[in-house]
Tab-separated table of C-alpha atoms in Angstrom:
chain	number	residue	atom	x	y	z
A	602	MET	CA	136.029	-11.096	-160.823
A	603	ASN	CA	133.039	-12.443	-158.609
A	604	GLU	CA	132.943	-8.700	-157.172
A	605	CYS	CA	132.672	-7.275	-160.886
A	606	THR	CA	130.034	-9.804	-162.290
A	607	LYS	CA	127.867	-9.640	-159.080
A	608	PHE	CA	127.545	-5.964	-159.838
A	609	ILE	CA	127.433	-5.802	-163.304
A	610	PHE	CA	124.454	-8.493	-163.037
A	611	THR	CA	122.776	-5.788	-160.734
A	612	LEU	CA	122.585	-3.266	-163.596
A	613	LYS	CA	119.398	-3.281	-165.264
A	614	ALA	CA	118.293	-1.156	-168.711
A	615	VAL	CA	115.133	0.335	-166.877
A	616	ASP	CA	116.922	1.906	-163.986
A	617	HIS	CA	118.282	4.653	-166.545
A	618	LYS	CA	116.048	6.640	-169.001
A	619	ARG	CA	119.287	7.446	-171.115
A	620	ALA	CA	118.603	6.816	-174.811
A	621	PRO	CA	120.809	3.793	-175.248
A	622	LEU	CA	122.787	4.373	-178.527
A	623	VAL	CA	123.185	8.503	-177.263
A	624	LEU	CA	125.185	6.721	-174.401
A	625	MET	CA	127.166	4.101	-176.283
A	626	ARG	CA	128.422	6.616	-178.654
A	627	GLU	CA	129.211	9.083	-175.902
A	628	VAL	CA	131.045	6.630	-174.184
A	629	LEU	CA	133.011	5.190	-176.993
A	630	GLY	CA	134.439	8.755	-177.692
A	631	HIS	CA	135.852	8.580	-174.029
A	632	LEU	CA	137.330	5.322	-174.957
A	633	ASP	CA	138.706	6.495	-178.595
A	634	GLU	CA	136.059	5.115	-180.754
A	635	PRO	CA	137.116	1.297	-180.254
A	636	HIS	CA	134.254	0.076	-182.712
A	637	ASN	CA	135.410	2.118	-185.472
A	638	LYS	CA	138.757	0.137	-185.370
A	639	LEU	CA	136.681	-2.985	-186.163
A	640	ARG	CA	135.609	-4.893	-189.567
A	641	VAL	CA	132.006	-6.403	-188.233
A	642	ILE	CA	129.762	-8.837	-189.440
A	643	HIS	CA	126.622	-7.740	-187.247
A	644	VAL	CA	123.718	-10.410	-186.929
A	645	ALA	CA	120.449	-10.124	-185.601
A	646	GLY	CA	117.366	-12.385	-185.598
A	647	SER	CA	115.030	-14.270	-183.182
A	648	ASN	CA	116.752	-17.682	-183.371
A	649	GLY	CA	119.989	-19.041	-185.064
A	650	LYS	CA	122.512	-16.009	-184.429
A	651	GLY	CA	124.614	-18.093	-182.078
A	652	SER	CA	124.663	-20.939	-184.586
A	653	THR	CA	125.570	-18.382	-187.771
A	654	VAL	CA	128.263	-16.851	-185.572
A	655	ASN	CA	129.883	-20.257	-185.024
A	656	ALA	CA	129.566	-21.464	-188.588
A	657	LEU	CA	131.074	-18.338	-189.486
A	658	ARG	CA	133.556	-18.279	-186.877
A	659	GLU	CA	134.836	-21.844	-188.050
A	660	MET	CA	135.171	-20.894	-191.535
A	661	LEU	CA	137.213	-17.658	-191.416
A	662	GLN	CA	139.460	-19.285	-188.720
A	663	HIS	CA	140.117	-22.074	-191.387
A	664	ALA	CA	140.936	-19.326	-193.672
A	665	GLY	CA	143.328	-18.357	-191.007
A	666	TYR	CA	141.943	-15.025	-189.889
A	667	THR	CA	141.671	-13.880	-186.250
A	668	VAL	CA	138.256	-13.816	-185.161
A	669	GLY	CA	136.461	-12.357	-182.498
A	670	ALA	CA	132.795	-13.344	-181.476
A	671	PHE	CA	130.216	-11.462	-179.245
A	672	THR	CA	127.582	-13.795	-178.279
A	673	SER	CA	124.757	-14.271	-175.753
A	674	PRO	CA	123.707	-15.577	-173.434
A	675	HIS	CA	126.654	-17.297	-171.498
A	676	LEU	CA	125.593	-20.590	-170.241
A	677	GLU	CA	128.457	-20.436	-167.368
A	678	ARG	CA	130.253	-17.393	-167.166
A	679	VAL	CA	130.275	-13.814	-168.415
A	680	ASN	CA	133.281	-14.485	-170.314
A	681	GLU	CA	131.934	-16.832	-172.861
A	682	ARG	CA	130.241	-13.846	-174.547
A	683	MET	CA	133.704	-12.520	-176.086
A	684	THR	CA	135.864	-14.862	-177.494
A	685	ILE	CA	138.849	-14.848	-180.007
A	686	ASN	CA	139.442	-17.994	-181.919
A	687	GLY	CA	137.261	-19.607	-179.567
A	688	HIS	CA	139.421	-18.471	-176.294
A	689	GLN	CA	137.337	-16.516	-174.009
A	690	ILE	CA	138.664	-13.439	-172.570
A	691	SER	CA	140.668	-14.006	-169.380
A	692	ASP	CA	139.311	-12.729	-166.061
A	693	GLU	CA	142.448	-10.015	-166.179
A	694	GLN	CA	141.235	-8.642	-169.408
A	695	PHE	CA	137.699	-8.226	-168.239
A	696	LEU	CA	138.493	-6.497	-165.144
A	697	TYR	CA	141.039	-3.966	-167.176
A	698	TYR	CA	138.670	-2.852	-169.769
A	699	PHE	CA	135.956	-2.848	-166.934
A	700	ASN	CA	137.789	-0.555	-164.846
A	701	LYS	CA	138.634	1.606	-167.749
A	702	LEU	CA	135.102	2.121	-168.374
A	703	ALA	CA	134.194	2.563	-164.765
A	704	LYS	CA	136.546	5.410	-164.631
A	705	ILE	CA	134.510	7.339	-167.146
A	706	ILE	CA	131.445	6.508	-165.450
A	707	GLU	CA	132.509	7.708	-162.198
A	708	GLU	CA	134.058	10.814	-163.942
A	709	HIS	CA	131.400	11.822	-166.748
A	710	TYR	CA	128.064	10.302	-165.538
A	711	ASN	CA	128.178	10.791	-161.441
A	712	GLY	CA	128.628	6.644	-161.238
A	713	GLU	CA	125.460	6.055	-162.843
A	714	PHE	CA	126.304	2.498	-165.256
A	715	PRO	CA	124.637	1.763	-168.235
A	716	SER	CA	122.528	-1.721	-168.337
A	717	PHE	CA	124.481	-4.933	-167.951
A	718	PHE	CA	124.406	-5.453	-171.726
A	719	GLU	CA	125.846	-2.005	-172.891
A	720	VAL	CA	128.609	-2.754	-170.180
A	721	VAL	CA	129.697	-6.279	-171.553
A	722	THR	CA	129.286	-4.460	-175.015
A	723	LEU	CA	131.746	-1.810	-174.070
A	724	ILE	CA	134.430	-4.400	-172.773
A	725	MET	CA	133.732	-6.140	-175.637
A	726	PHE	CA	134.894	-3.282	-178.212
A	727	GLN	CA	137.959	-2.386	-176.418
A	728	TYR	CA	138.844	-5.885	-176.201
A	729	PHE	CA	138.504	-6.750	-179.803
A	730	ALA	CA	139.913	-3.464	-180.767
A	731	HIS	CA	142.980	-3.926	-178.426
A	732	GLU	CA	143.620	-7.360	-179.747
A	733	GLY	CA	143.420	-6.053	-183.532
A	734	VAL	CA	141.220	-8.877	-184.677
A	735	ASP	CA	140.619	-9.504	-188.349
A	736	ILE	CA	136.939	-9.739	-188.223
A	737	ALA	CA	134.615	-9.206	-185.359
A	738	LEU	CA	131.079	-11.203	-185.421
A	739	ILE	CA	128.791	-9.484	-183.470
A	740	GLU	CA	125.357	-10.479	-182.224
A	741	THR	CA	122.856	-7.954	-181.277
A	742	GLY	CA	121.239	-8.602	-177.620
A	743	LEU	CA	117.568	-7.549	-178.013
A	744	GLY	CA	116.097	-6.193	-181.269
A	745	GLY	CA	118.771	-4.259	-183.424
A	746	ARG	CA	117.477	-0.794	-183.922
A	747	LEU	CA	118.100	0.583	-180.521
A	748	ASP	CA	120.421	-2.480	-179.283
A	749	ALA	CA	123.686	-1.363	-177.864
A	750	THR	CA	125.627	-2.918	-181.019
A	751	ASN	CA	124.115	-1.065	-183.265
A	752	VAL	CA	126.819	1.807	-183.046
A	753	VAL	CA	128.829	-0.189	-185.768
A	754	THR	CA	128.940	0.241	-189.353
A	755	PRO	CA	129.490	-3.194	-190.477
A	756	LEU	CA	130.850	-5.096	-193.657
A	757	LEU	CA	127.451	-7.198	-193.961
A	758	ALA	CA	124.538	-7.432	-191.956
A	759	ILE	CA	122.780	-10.960	-191.268
A	760	ILE	CA	119.049	-11.287	-189.854
A	761	THR	CA	118.452	-14.858	-189.210
A	762	THR	CA	114.683	-15.568	-188.472
A	763	ILE	CA	111.446	-13.176	-186.918
A	764	SER	CA	109.734	-14.782	-184.249
A	765	LEU	CA	107.282	-12.904	-181.795
A	766	GLU	CA	109.336	-12.539	-178.906
A	767	HIS	CA	109.803	-9.563	-176.285
A	768	THR	CA	106.818	-8.453	-177.525
A	769	ALA	CA	106.816	-5.605	-174.670
A	770	PHE	CA	110.017	-4.057	-176.368
A	771	LEU	CA	109.612	-5.026	-179.950
A	772	GLY	CA	106.166	-4.970	-181.044
A	773	ASP	CA	103.243	-7.428	-181.165
A	774	THR	CA	103.229	-8.015	-184.656
A	775	PHE	CA	105.842	-9.672	-187.019
A	776	ALA	CA	105.999	-6.402	-189.038
A	777	LYS	CA	107.016	-4.480	-185.849
A	778	VAL	CA	109.719	-7.039	-184.646
A	779	ALA	CA	110.939	-6.970	-188.260
A	780	ALA	CA	111.295	-2.956	-188.099
A	781	GLU	CA	113.137	-3.506	-185.091
A	782	LYS	CA	115.627	-6.161	-186.376
A	783	ALA	CA	116.100	-4.294	-189.802
A	784	GLY	CA	117.395	-1.103	-187.731
A	785	ILE	CA	120.923	-2.881	-188.228
A	786	ILE	CA	120.557	-2.583	-192.231
A	787	LYS	CA	122.897	0.399	-193.250
A	788	GLU	CA	123.403	2.599	-196.124
A	789	GLY	CA	124.893	0.580	-199.060
A	790	ILE	CA	125.712	-2.565	-196.682
A	791	PRO	CA	124.513	-5.890	-197.855
A	792	VAL	CA	122.225	-7.812	-195.653
A	793	VAL	CA	121.506	-11.785	-195.879
A	794	VAL	CA	118.180	-12.681	-194.700
A	795	GLY	CA	116.682	-15.813	-193.097
A	796	VAL	CA	113.452	-14.832	-192.496
A	797	HIS	CA	110.404	-16.670	-193.925
A	798	ASN	CA	107.464	-14.650	-192.306
A	799	GLU	CA	105.994	-12.777	-195.478
A	800	GLU	CA	105.014	-9.909	-193.322
A	801	ALA	CA	108.494	-9.547	-191.540
A	802	LEU	CA	110.377	-10.170	-194.959
A	803	ALA	CA	108.204	-7.636	-196.789
A	804	VAL	CA	109.806	-5.098	-193.908
A	805	ILE	CA	113.060	-6.257	-194.256
A	806	LYS	CA	113.286	-5.814	-198.011
A	807	ALA	CA	111.703	-2.459	-197.895
A	808	THR	CA	114.343	-1.245	-195.574
A	809	ALA	CA	116.966	-2.782	-197.547
A	810	GLU	CA	115.637	-0.966	-200.587
A	811	GLU	CA	115.275	2.214	-198.978
A	812	ARG	CA	118.897	2.057	-197.713
A	813	HIS	CA	120.500	0.818	-201.175
A	814	ALA	CA	121.517	-2.192	-199.347
A	815	SER	CA	121.817	-5.301	-201.362
A	816	CYS	CA	119.340	-7.955	-199.956
A	817	PHE	CA	120.332	-11.750	-200.557
A	818	VAL	CA	116.904	-14.089	-199.100
A	819	LEU	CA	117.277	-17.865	-198.476
A	820	GLY	CA	115.065	-19.633	-200.930
A	821	GLN	CA	115.085	-16.681	-203.271
A	822	ASP	CA	118.558	-15.427	-203.983
A	823	PHE	CA	120.196	-18.743	-202.613
A	824	THR	CA	119.002	-22.062	-201.929
A	825	VAL	CA	119.526	-25.413	-199.832
A	826	THR	CA	118.606	-28.611	-201.226
A	827	ASN	CA	119.067	-32.427	-201.412
A	828	SER	CA	119.804	-32.434	-197.359
A	829	TRP	CA	120.426	-35.792	-195.882
A	830	GLN	CA	122.073	-37.264	-192.627
A	831	SER	CA	125.004	-39.793	-192.323
A	832	THR	CA	126.567	-41.058	-189.167
A	833	ASP	CA	127.994	-37.802	-187.691
A	834	TYR	CA	127.181	-35.134	-190.373
A	835	GLN	CA	124.321	-34.043	-192.200
A	836	HIS	CA	124.826	-33.067	-195.909
A	837	PHE	CA	123.355	-30.535	-198.260
A	838	THR	CA	123.785	-28.819	-201.661
A	839	TYR	CA	123.886	-24.799	-201.807
A	840	GLU	CA	123.412	-23.028	-204.668
A	841	LYS	CA	123.643	-19.022	-205.325
A	842	ALA	CA	123.820	-17.340	-208.802
A	843	HIS	CA	127.208	-18.943	-210.153
A	844	VAL	CA	127.847	-20.827	-207.253
A	845	LEU	CA	126.950	-24.727	-206.717
A	846	MET	CA	128.376	-26.578	-203.691
A	847	LYS	CA	127.635	-30.131	-203.322
A	848	ASP	CA	127.667	-32.390	-200.374
A	849	VAL	CA	128.579	-29.646	-198.197
A	850	PRO	CA	129.141	-31.320	-194.578
A	851	LEU	CA	127.489	-29.764	-191.469
A	852	LYS	CA	128.428	-30.926	-188.013
A	853	MET	CA	125.186	-29.461	-186.380
A	854	ALA	CA	121.898	-31.284	-186.331
A	855	GLY	CA	118.408	-30.285	-187.925
A	856	GLN	CA	117.205	-28.530	-191.320
A	857	HIS	CA	117.365	-25.228	-189.157
A	858	GLN	CA	121.165	-25.408	-188.818
A	859	ILE	CA	121.486	-25.983	-192.686
A	860	ASN	CA	119.583	-22.781	-192.823
A	861	ASN	CA	121.433	-21.054	-190.455
A	862	ALA	CA	125.048	-22.378	-192.354
A	863	SER	CA	123.646	-21.231	-195.663
A	864	LEU	CA	123.398	-17.748	-194.063
A	865	ALA	CA	127.014	-18.345	-193.085
A	866	ILE	CA	128.402	-19.223	-196.614
A	867	THR	CA	126.246	-16.641	-198.465
A	868	ALA	CA	127.757	-13.687	-195.920
A	869	ILE	CA	131.148	-15.373	-196.878
A	870	LEU	CA	131.043	-15.495	-200.513
A	871	THR	CA	129.366	-12.057	-200.732
A	872	LEU	CA	132.370	-10.768	-198.732
A	873	ARG	CA	134.696	-12.565	-201.079
A	874	GLU	CA	133.088	-11.056	-204.462
A	875	GLN	CA	133.871	-7.842	-202.600
A	876	GLY	CA	137.451	-8.396	-201.814
A	877	ALA	CA	137.006	-7.673	-198.444
A	878	ILE	CA	138.147	-11.642	-197.623
A	879	VAL	CA	140.382	-14.142	-199.111
A	880	ILE	CA	138.985	-17.659	-198.714
A	881	THR	CA	138.455	-21.251	-200.396
A	882	ASP	CA	135.490	-23.134	-200.627
A	883	ASP	CA	137.463	-25.663	-199.098
A	884	SER	CA	137.989	-23.811	-195.834
A	885	ILE	CA	134.049	-23.260	-196.046
A	886	CYS	CA	133.263	-26.962	-196.016
A	887	GLN	CA	136.266	-27.794	-193.271
A	888	GLY	CA	134.831	-24.811	-191.087
A	889	LEU	CA	131.063	-26.350	-191.447
A	890	GLN	CA	132.289	-29.754	-190.476
A	891	CYS	CA	133.648	-28.134	-187.063
A	892	ALA	CA	131.127	-25.905	-186.041
A	893	GLN	CA	129.020	-26.972	-183.137
A	894	TRP	CA	127.190	-24.806	-180.332
A	895	ALA	CA	126.830	-25.720	-176.734
A	896	GLY	CA	123.146	-26.136	-175.888
A	897	ARG	CA	121.924	-26.425	-179.330
A	898	PHE	CA	120.771	-30.013	-180.104
A	899	GLU	CA	123.842	-30.976	-177.737
A	900	GLN	CA	123.755	-34.301	-177.649
A	901	TRP	CA	124.944	-36.447	-174.356
A	902	PRO	CA	125.539	-39.592	-173.136
A	903	ASN	CA	122.556	-41.717	-171.826
A	904	GLN	CA	120.004	-40.579	-174.439
A	905	ILE	CA	120.248	-36.848	-173.174
A	906	VAL	CA	119.592	-33.852	-175.309
A	907	LEU	CA	119.739	-30.092	-174.361
A	908	ASP	CA	118.372	-27.553	-176.833
A	909	GLY	CA	117.693	-23.730	-175.803
A	910	ALA	CA	114.264	-23.626	-177.784
A	911	HIS	CA	113.176	-20.366	-176.349
A	912	ASN	CA	110.218	-19.804	-178.829
A	913	SER	CA	107.940	-21.523	-180.316
A	914	GLU	CA	110.015	-21.498	-183.751
A	915	GLY	CA	112.925	-23.232	-181.479
A	916	THR	CA	110.527	-25.821	-180.486
A	917	ALA	CA	109.242	-26.530	-183.921
A	918	ALA	CA	113.187	-26.873	-185.287
A	919	LEU	CA	113.705	-29.090	-182.164
A	920	ILE	CA	111.144	-31.607	-182.596
A	921	GLN	CA	111.915	-31.862	-186.238
A	922	THR	CA	115.368	-32.744	-185.589
A	923	LEU	CA	114.441	-35.164	-182.990
A	924	LYS	CA	112.260	-37.052	-185.682
A	925	ASN	CA	115.156	-37.090	-187.756
A	926	VAL	CA	117.670	-38.158	-185.490
A	927	TYR	CA	115.857	-40.360	-182.940
A	928	PRO	CA	112.715	-41.321	-185.251
A	929	ARG	CA	111.832	-44.511	-183.293
A	930	ASN	CA	112.308	-43.507	-179.848
A	931	ASN	CA	110.207	-41.801	-176.811
A	932	TYR	CA	110.766	-38.426	-175.998
A	933	HIS	CA	110.474	-37.174	-172.510
A	934	PHE	CA	110.574	-33.353	-172.361
A	935	ILE	CA	111.899	-31.181	-168.985
A	936	TYR	CA	110.675	-27.723	-169.546
A	937	ALA	CA	111.488	-24.452	-167.480
A	938	ALA	CA	111.064	-20.671	-169.528
A	939	LEU	CA	111.253	-16.923	-168.488
A	940	ALA	CA	107.795	-15.143	-168.381
A	941	ASP	CA	108.335	-12.831	-171.880
A	942	LYS	CA	107.946	-15.965	-174.331
A	943	ASP	CA	105.109	-17.384	-176.408
A	944	HIS	CA	104.806	-20.695	-174.443
A	945	ALA	CA	101.247	-21.906	-175.368
A	946	ASN	CA	102.482	-22.488	-178.554
A	947	SER	CA	105.863	-24.254	-177.880
A	948	ILE	CA	103.979	-26.264	-175.030
A	949	GLU	CA	101.400	-27.482	-177.850
A	950	LEU	CA	104.388	-28.832	-179.856
A	951	MET	CA	105.880	-30.788	-177.307
A	952	ASP	CA	102.484	-31.963	-176.251
A	953	ALA	CA	101.705	-33.660	-179.581
A	954	VAL	CA	104.997	-35.569	-179.608
A	955	ALA	CA	105.914	-35.966	-176.083
A	956	THR	CA	105.554	-39.449	-174.076
A	957	SER	CA	105.862	-37.167	-171.172
A	958	ILE	CA	106.364	-33.517	-170.425
A	959	THR	CA	107.667	-32.348	-167.150
A	960	PHE	CA	107.314	-28.530	-165.943
A	961	THR	CA	109.795	-26.936	-163.798
A	962	GLN	CA	111.423	-23.385	-163.195
A	963	ILE	CA	114.786	-22.026	-162.378
A	964	ASP	CA	115.735	-19.676	-159.439
A	965	LEU	CA	115.487	-16.107	-161.489
A	966	PRO	CA	112.959	-13.179	-160.829
A	967	ASN	CA	111.736	-13.667	-164.275
A	968	ALA	CA	111.425	-17.236	-164.100
A	969	MET	CA	107.655	-18.624	-165.513
A	970	PRO	CA	106.220	-20.625	-162.489
A	971	ALA	CA	106.241	-24.601	-163.290
A	972	GLU	CA	102.411	-24.652	-162.582
A	973	SER	CA	101.778	-21.505	-164.595
A	974	LEU	CA	103.546	-23.586	-167.525
A	975	ALA	CA	101.650	-26.809	-166.818
A	976	MET	CA	98.403	-25.368	-167.039
A	977	LEU	CA	99.259	-24.298	-171.009
A	978	SER	CA	99.569	-28.081	-171.308
A	979	THR	CA	96.921	-30.753	-172.237
A	980	HIS	CA	98.988	-33.681	-172.416
A	981	ALA	CA	98.067	-36.964	-170.322
A	982	ASN	CA	101.279	-37.414	-168.693
A	983	LYS	CA	102.370	-34.135	-167.348
A	984	MET	CA	104.032	-33.609	-164.168
A	985	VAL	CA	105.254	-30.052	-162.275
A	986	HIS	CA	108.328	-30.115	-160.317
A	987	THR	CA	109.279	-26.356	-158.986
A	988	GLU	CA	112.438	-28.057	-158.235
A	989	TRP	CA	114.535	-28.259	-161.708
A	990	LEU	CA	117.378	-30.449	-160.234
A	991	LYS	CA	114.658	-33.053	-158.515
A	992	SER	CA	112.738	-33.123	-161.782
A	993	LEU	CA	115.693	-33.942	-163.602
A	994	GLN	CA	116.671	-36.776	-161.351
A	995	THR	CA	113.382	-38.228	-161.561
A	996	VAL	CA	112.681	-38.297	-165.188
A	997	LEU	CA	116.225	-39.763	-165.738
A	998	GLN	CA	115.487	-42.467	-163.306
A	999	GLU	CA	111.843	-43.430	-164.152
A	1000	ARG	CA	112.728	-43.486	-168.285
A	1001	GLN	CA	113.160	-46.485	-170.274
A	1002	LYS	CA	117.027	-47.049	-171.362
A	1003	GLU	CA	116.281	-46.016	-175.007
A	1004	ASP	CA	113.968	-43.068	-174.273
A	1005	ILE	CA	115.289	-39.585	-174.883
A	1006	VAL	CA	115.452	-37.120	-172.212
A	1007	VAL	CA	115.033	-33.558	-173.828
A	1008	ILE	CA	116.027	-30.615	-171.810
A	1009	THR	CA	114.399	-27.490	-173.355
A	1010	GLY	CA	113.428	-23.945	-172.846
A	1011	SER	CA	115.315	-20.983	-171.613
A	1012	LEU	CA	119.168	-20.921	-172.021
A	1013	TYR	CA	119.425	-19.951	-168.581
A	1014	PHE	CA	117.772	-23.493	-167.377
A	1015	ILE	CA	119.926	-25.433	-170.305
A	1016	ALA	CA	123.410	-23.906	-168.473
A	1017	GLN	CA	121.981	-24.991	-164.794
A	1018	ALA	CA	121.312	-28.376	-166.175
A	1019	ARG	CA	124.410	-28.575	-168.524
A	1020	GLN	CA	126.864	-27.546	-165.395
A	1021	TRP	CA	125.326	-30.159	-163.462
A	1022	LEU	CA	125.648	-33.063	-166.093
A	1023	GLN	CA	129.205	-31.826	-166.402
A	1024	GLU	CA	129.907	-32.052	-162.836
A	1025	GLU	CA	128.133	-35.545	-162.067
A	1026	GLY	CA	130.433	-36.766	-165.252
A	1027	ARG	CA	127.229	-37.956	-167.384
């Protein structure tokens, strides 16, 4: 497994100039079209994909369904990306499906492998089809229109939010990014939308209309109101047409998680109305009561919060959640990020609420140098540590007992910090 993962991590999309969906469809043909054997909910968006998928999975599992979930990135091992009812694919299964794929690549493509994401997507399709999952929840990797997952005809599509991210690939305006994400909308297939930006929303609505797809928009076709926080849960009222659900409990913290949960509820209700699934309101509530997502406002002992807020929209949601959950505490941010994000806005938001902010970096080729991040900050109490572990240890040692340490930025950074916390038994 170590040999296999080392190899697939070297595979870059830029190494091959083939059109991605053409290659995906060809290889899937050699594999006997496993993607066409699945009932799929397809999820795109800048933020909230993982949390929405997790809410869907918990609700469907409570209703007795066997649920495959394909998410990214992983925090510790690649197996996390494909789970069935929360259980990761085993190393043996992963290698079995990889070797089937490798044989096809050797025989038909002179051993020229597709990208890392295409490889894991092809493994996932084989795995879910072979195991006969009832529903497959599939996240896009990047964008939507040209994403490796966009070979499916789903039961329903979800577009969570739109931010300016990966602009080199997706475009430098909300409209361009939205056009890429809206690429997952298929002819006559309903789409549930959590996007607020008007420029982006206009593109998504126009695409849905052009493809005769019913479009359900948060704040227009369904609403969430009356949110309040109890000790362990937040609660809200959900309303859509003739459906009213009061005091819906949600394990995950933050208004953005209520929005994500409402997208999941709307997707479930839409499929229930179509007769595609059988599920009770009680299963919906029980599922949301259990739904948690590692690295998304994940609270650890000793006043530590881990949150993969990797763009300004995510950072704004993180700060709002901090204010709700820890309104009277000081916040010490530790931030590391990759080079392809809008850091200036995220850092400006953190500067406004931080007691201190420490910039660090992770050992990845596309990591943003800590010094470059620090230059974007105007905070009076900012520090730079090029070694992320030393930065964590220093902040944890120097802060006051009641202060909150917020480890945030790239999910790759969150993964490394999380592993260290687990090993230290913190």
